[in-house]
Short mmCIF file of C-alpha atoms in Angstrom, two decimals:
data_model
loop_
_atom_site.label_atom_id
_atom_site.label_comp_id
_atom_site.label_asym_id
_atom_site.label_seq_id
_atom_site.Cartn_x
_atom_site.Cartn_y
_atom_site.Cartn_z
CA MET B 1060 -51.23 42.96 39.32
CA THR B 1061 -49.65 39.87 37.43
CA THR B 1062 -51.60 37.43 35.36
CA ILE B 1063 -51.16 34.85 38.16
CA GLU B 1064 -52.51 37.11 40.79
CA MET B 1065 -55.42 37.92 38.38
CA GLY B 1066 -56.03 34.36 38.09
CA SER B 1067 -55.99 33.66 42.06
CA ALA B 1068 -58.47 36.52 42.27
CA SER B 1069 -61.22 34.79 39.92
CA ARG B 1070 -60.53 31.32 41.51
CA GLU B 1071 -62.37 30.06 38.44
CA PHE B 1072 -60.94 26.51 38.95
CA ALA B 1073 -62.16 26.09 42.52
CA GLY B 1074 -62.98 22.57 43.29
CA LYS B 1075 -61.32 21.19 40.06
CA ARG B 1076 -58.87 18.29 40.10
CA ALA B 1077 -56.17 18.38 37.45
CA VAL B 1078 -53.22 16.20 36.19
CA VAL B 1079 -50.52 17.85 34.36
CA THR B 1080 -47.64 15.86 33.15
CA GLY B 1081 -44.12 17.18 33.08
CA GLY B 1082 -45.00 19.90 35.34
CA THR B 1083 -41.58 20.67 37.40
CA ARG B 1084 -39.89 22.96 34.61
CA GLY B 1085 -40.82 25.11 31.82
CA ILE B 1086 -44.34 25.31 30.22
CA GLY B 1087 -45.77 22.49 32.53
CA ALA B 1088 -44.50 24.32 35.79
CA ALA B 1089 -46.21 27.61 34.41
CA VAL B 1090 -49.46 25.76 33.84
CA VAL B 1091 -49.29 24.02 37.39
CA ARG B 1092 -48.83 27.38 38.96
CA ARG B 1093 -51.58 28.95 37.16
CA LEU B 1094 -53.98 26.24 37.83
CA LEU B 1095 -53.17 26.42 41.59
CA ALA B 1096 -53.44 30.13 41.68
CA ALA B 1097 -56.98 29.65 40.24
CA GLY B 1098 -58.13 27.24 42.89
CA ALA B 1099 -57.28 23.91 41.37
CA GLU B 1100 -55.81 20.97 43.05
CA VAL B 1101 -53.07 19.77 40.91
CA LEU B 1102 -51.20 16.38 40.57
CA THR B 1103 -48.11 16.63 38.50
CA THR B 1104 -45.42 14.19 37.19
CA ALA B 1105 -41.86 14.04 36.04
CA ARG B 1106 -39.48 11.11 35.07
CA SER B 1107 -37.13 12.29 37.97
CA ALA B 1108 -37.47 14.25 41.28
CA GLU B 1109 -34.45 16.44 40.15
CA HIS B 1110 -36.68 19.55 39.78
CA ALA B 1111 -39.39 20.37 42.66
CA PRO B 1112 -42.82 20.99 41.40
CA PRO B 1113 -44.31 24.36 42.19
CA ALA B 1114 -45.54 24.56 45.75
CA GLY B 1115 -48.73 23.35 46.45
CA ALA B 1116 -48.89 20.62 43.80
CA VAL B 1117 -48.79 16.93 44.67
CA PHE B 1118 -46.00 15.10 42.80
CA THR B 1119 -45.78 11.82 41.13
CA GLN B 1120 -42.70 10.26 39.86
CA ALA B 1121 -43.37 8.35 36.77
CA ASP B 1122 -42.07 7.91 33.07
CA VAL B 1123 -45.01 8.69 30.63
CA ARG B 1124 -43.19 6.96 27.92
CA THR B 1125 -44.18 3.60 29.40
CA VAL B 1126 -47.58 1.86 29.99
CA ASP B 1127 -46.49 1.37 33.85
CA GLY B 1128 -46.01 5.15 33.89
CA ALA B 1129 -49.39 5.89 32.77
CA ARG B 1130 -50.83 3.31 35.06
CA THR B 1131 -48.81 5.07 38.10
CA ILE B 1132 -50.09 8.48 37.21
CA ALA B 1133 -53.64 7.29 36.85
CA ALA B 1134 -53.70 5.40 40.03
CA ALA B 1135 -51.96 8.15 42.11
CA ALA B 1136 -54.78 10.73 40.82
CA ARG B 1137 -57.31 8.39 41.52
CA ALA B 1138 -55.97 8.03 45.26
CA GLU B 1139 -55.50 11.74 45.58
CA PHE B 1140 -58.56 13.09 44.34
CA GLY B 1141 -61.01 10.36 43.49
CA ARG B 1142 -61.90 12.02 40.23
CA VAL B 1143 -59.97 14.05 37.53
CA ASP B 1144 -61.54 17.10 35.79
CA ILE B 1145 -58.68 18.23 33.64
CA VAL B 1146 -55.78 16.59 31.93
CA VAL B 1147 -53.00 18.50 30.42
CA HIS B 1148 -50.48 16.21 28.51
CA ASN B 1149 -47.44 18.46 28.62
CA ALA B 1150 -44.52 16.18 28.73
CA GLY B 1151 -42.63 15.81 25.47
CA GLY B 1152 -39.47 16.81 23.39
CA ALA B 1153 -36.79 15.35 21.26
CA GLN B 1154 -33.43 16.02 19.91
CA PRO B 1155 -32.25 17.07 16.46
CA TYR B 1156 -30.67 14.65 13.95
CA ALA B 1157 -28.64 15.26 10.81
CA GLY B 1158 -31.27 14.45 8.33
CA SER B 1159 -34.35 11.91 8.56
CA ALA B 1160 -31.89 9.06 7.60
CA ALA B 1161 -30.06 9.71 10.74
CA ILE B 1162 -33.00 8.92 12.95
CA THR B 1163 -33.02 5.26 13.92
CA ASP B 1164 -35.97 2.89 14.48
CA GLU B 1165 -35.19 3.14 18.26
CA VAL B 1166 -35.34 7.18 18.12
CA TRP B 1167 -38.55 6.94 16.19
CA ARG B 1168 -40.12 4.69 18.66
CA GLU B 1169 -38.98 6.81 21.55
CA ALA B 1170 -40.52 9.86 20.00
CA LEU B 1171 -43.77 8.22 19.46
CA ASP B 1172 -43.95 6.88 22.97
CA LEU B 1173 -43.10 10.31 24.54
CA ASN B 1174 -44.90 12.81 22.17
CA PHE B 1175 -47.98 10.60 21.02
CA LEU B 1176 -48.64 7.35 22.84
CA ALA B 1177 -48.14 8.68 26.27
CA SER B 1178 -51.19 10.77 25.87
CA VAL B 1179 -52.97 8.13 24.35
CA ARG B 1180 -52.21 5.55 27.37
CA LEU B 1181 -53.11 8.09 30.07
CA ASP B 1182 -56.37 9.31 28.36
CA ALA B 1183 -57.50 5.62 28.01
CA LEU B 1184 -57.19 5.35 31.89
CA LEU B 1185 -58.70 8.62 32.79
CA VAL B 1186 -61.42 9.27 30.18
CA PRO B 1187 -63.82 6.50 31.72
CA GLY B 1188 -64.21 8.47 34.66
CA MET B 1189 -64.60 11.76 32.85
CA ARG B 1190 -67.31 10.02 30.97
CA ALA B 1191 -68.90 8.72 33.83
CA GLN B 1192 -69.22 11.98 35.61
CA GLY B 1193 -70.41 13.68 32.47
CA SER B 1194 -67.49 16.40 32.27
CA GLY B 1195 -63.95 16.87 31.74
CA ALA B 1196 -61.31 18.87 29.68
CA ILE B 1197 -58.22 17.41 27.88
CA VAL B 1198 -55.50 19.50 26.65
CA HIS B 1199 -52.60 18.15 24.59
CA MET B 1200 -49.55 19.90 23.69
CA SER B 1201 -48.38 19.91 20.22
CA SER B 1202 -45.82 22.04 18.38
CA ALA B 1203 -45.89 24.62 15.70
CA ALA B 1204 -43.29 22.86 14.06
CA VAL B 1205 -46.08 20.52 12.63
CA LEU B 1206 -46.98 23.61 10.39
CA THR B 1207 -43.50 23.60 8.66
CA PRO B 1208 -41.91 19.92 9.26
CA PHE B 1209 -38.23 19.75 8.53
CA ALA B 1210 -35.76 16.74 8.60
CA PRO B 1211 -33.91 17.32 11.71
CA PHE B 1212 -36.99 16.94 13.96
CA LEU B 1213 -39.10 14.77 11.53
CA HIS B 1214 -39.59 12.16 14.25
CA TYR B 1215 -40.87 14.80 16.80
CA VAL B 1216 -43.05 16.55 14.29
CA SER B 1217 -44.55 13.43 13.12
CA ALA B 1218 -45.23 12.18 16.35
CA LYS B 1219 -47.00 15.69 17.21
CA ALA B 1220 -48.99 15.45 13.95
CA ALA B 1221 -50.16 11.94 15.04
CA LEU B 1222 -51.14 13.73 18.29
CA GLU B 1223 -53.25 16.50 16.56
CA THR B 1224 -55.06 13.80 14.61
CA TYR B 1225 -55.83 11.73 17.55
CA SER B 1226 -57.16 14.83 19.42
CA ARG B 1227 -59.49 15.69 16.87
CA GLY B 1228 -61.01 12.11 16.76
CA LEU B 1229 -61.19 11.83 20.47
CA ALA B 1230 -62.86 15.19 20.69
CA SER B 1231 -65.69 13.85 18.29
CA GLU B 1232 -66.07 10.54 20.19
CA LEU B 1233 -66.17 12.17 23.92
CA ALA B 1234 -68.36 15.22 22.79
CA PRO B 1235 -71.55 13.50 23.67
CA ASP B 1236 -70.29 12.59 26.99
CA GLY B 1237 -69.45 16.39 27.86
CA VAL B 1238 -65.76 15.74 27.70
CA ARG B 1239 -63.87 18.36 25.65
CA VAL B 1240 -60.40 17.56 23.97
CA ASN B 1241 -58.22 20.29 22.65
CA THR B 1242 -54.57 21.01 21.48
CA VAL B 1243 -52.33 23.91 22.36
CA THR B 1244 -49.66 24.48 19.49
CA PRO B 1245 -46.70 26.40 20.79
CA GLY B 1246 -44.04 28.16 18.79
CA ARG B 1247 -40.54 28.98 20.16
CA VAL B 1248 -40.62 29.20 23.89
CA ALA B 1249 -37.88 30.24 26.37
CA THR B 1250 -37.61 27.00 28.39
CA PRO B 1251 -34.54 25.11 29.52
CA GLY B 1252 -35.25 22.34 27.15
CA GLY B 1253 -36.14 24.47 24.20
CA ALA B 1254 -32.73 26.40 24.70
CA GLN B 1255 -30.58 23.41 24.77
CA THR B 1256 -32.23 21.88 21.60
CA ARG B 1257 -31.86 24.90 19.67
CA GLU B 1258 -28.19 25.11 20.75
CA GLU B 1259 -27.68 21.51 19.32
CA TRP B 1260 -29.50 22.53 16.24
CA SER B 1261 -27.32 25.31 15.73
CA ARG B 1262 -24.17 23.52 16.12
CA MET B 1263 -25.37 20.85 13.86
CA ASN B 1264 -26.30 23.24 10.98
CA ALA B 1265 -24.21 26.31 11.62
CA ALA B 1266 -25.69 28.56 8.94
CA ASP B 1267 -29.56 27.75 8.83
CA GLY B 1268 -29.45 26.74 12.49
CA ALA B 1269 -27.97 29.96 13.62
CA ALA B 1270 -30.34 32.11 11.53
CA ALA B 1271 -33.41 30.35 12.60
CA ALA B 1272 -32.13 30.63 16.47
CA THR B 1273 -31.73 34.35 16.35
CA ALA B 1274 -34.68 35.33 14.03
CA MET B 1275 -37.60 36.95 15.90
CA PRO B 1276 -41.36 36.07 15.38
CA PRO B 1277 -43.50 38.85 13.93
CA LEU B 1278 -44.63 39.97 17.54
CA GLY B 1279 -40.96 40.63 18.24
CA ARG B 1280 -40.05 38.21 20.93
CA VAL B 1281 -39.81 34.47 21.79
CA GLY B 1282 -42.64 33.25 23.95
CA GLU B 1283 -42.57 32.81 27.52
CA PRO B 1284 -44.13 29.72 29.46
CA ASP B 1285 -46.78 31.60 30.74
CA ASP B 1286 -48.00 32.62 27.34
CA ILE B 1287 -48.56 28.93 26.71
CA ALA B 1288 -50.09 28.39 30.27
CA ALA B 1289 -52.72 31.03 29.46
CA ALA B 1290 -53.76 29.26 26.37
CA VAL B 1291 -53.86 25.91 28.17
CA LEU B 1292 -56.23 27.48 31.12
CA TYR B 1293 -58.33 29.17 28.50
CA LEU B 1294 -58.99 25.59 26.84
CA ALA B 1295 -59.24 23.96 30.16
CA SER B 1296 -62.11 26.48 31.59
CA GLU B 1297 -65.34 26.95 31.23
CA ARG B 1298 -64.89 30.08 28.88
CA ALA B 1299 -64.19 27.44 26.30
CA SER B 1300 -67.23 25.46 27.00
CA TRP B 1301 -68.20 25.30 23.44
CA VAL B 1302 -64.64 24.51 22.07
CA THR B 1303 -63.55 21.19 21.31
CA GLY B 1304 -61.49 19.52 18.66
CA SER B 1305 -59.49 22.61 18.18
CA SER B 1306 -55.80 23.39 17.79
CA LEU B 1307 -54.94 26.77 19.30
CA VAL B 1308 -51.60 28.10 17.79
CA VAL B 1309 -49.55 30.25 20.21
CA ASP B 1310 -46.45 31.22 18.36
CA GLY B 1311 -46.25 35.02 17.90
CA GLY B 1312 -47.30 34.68 14.47
CA GLU B 1313 -44.02 32.84 13.28
CA PHE B 1314 -45.26 29.54 11.77
CA SER B 1315 -49.18 30.51 11.44
CA ARG B 1316 -48.99 32.84 8.79
CA GLY B 1317 -50.19 31.61 5.25
#
């Protein structure tokens, strides 16, 4: 029996309504599949309709980097479900640059919009409903690169570091209302976007990039999307009912060692 089949048998999310951004590929799609298998109704989003969402999910095309995109997602969720119980902010990413000086103002703004402000904007629209119903779970997707920031991705890791700080503050604010906020912090995961980014980094920095791309985490393999999805579902579930303001590092031991 696979992990998803086990989730289906438990149906622990039956009756829950979830929003997952960036849910048509990679980690986001794995989260959507697991939520659906465990009984949730799921609305997912992407900037384009190029990739089909997992079967059974409601799809809304929207650009999370913009205020209008956040409004589109929130309006679609309200129209489809009436209420939202779970929000998973998965959309994110960035390309490497040849040092911090090569990162332009425009790139910094884009990184902040996608990897930080997208979550802030959508939360601002969906949190009031969660507070009113007295329950909810929000999971923000960070990156283990915040634990060892380096120049080619400084725009990305800075935005993710801001996201983690924001998550802890929001968790404190919303705890009295029964709304939990946590962060999943993945290491290297085998996704199409991640593979493309690592390949580009290797080309830019042949020696260090190639070595980093081929080195294995202590647990002996690169992560799979389902590894991260399992962590997301734990934090979104009642099993984590006493967990808020936390960051769960899921990296095979690569970055989280002292």
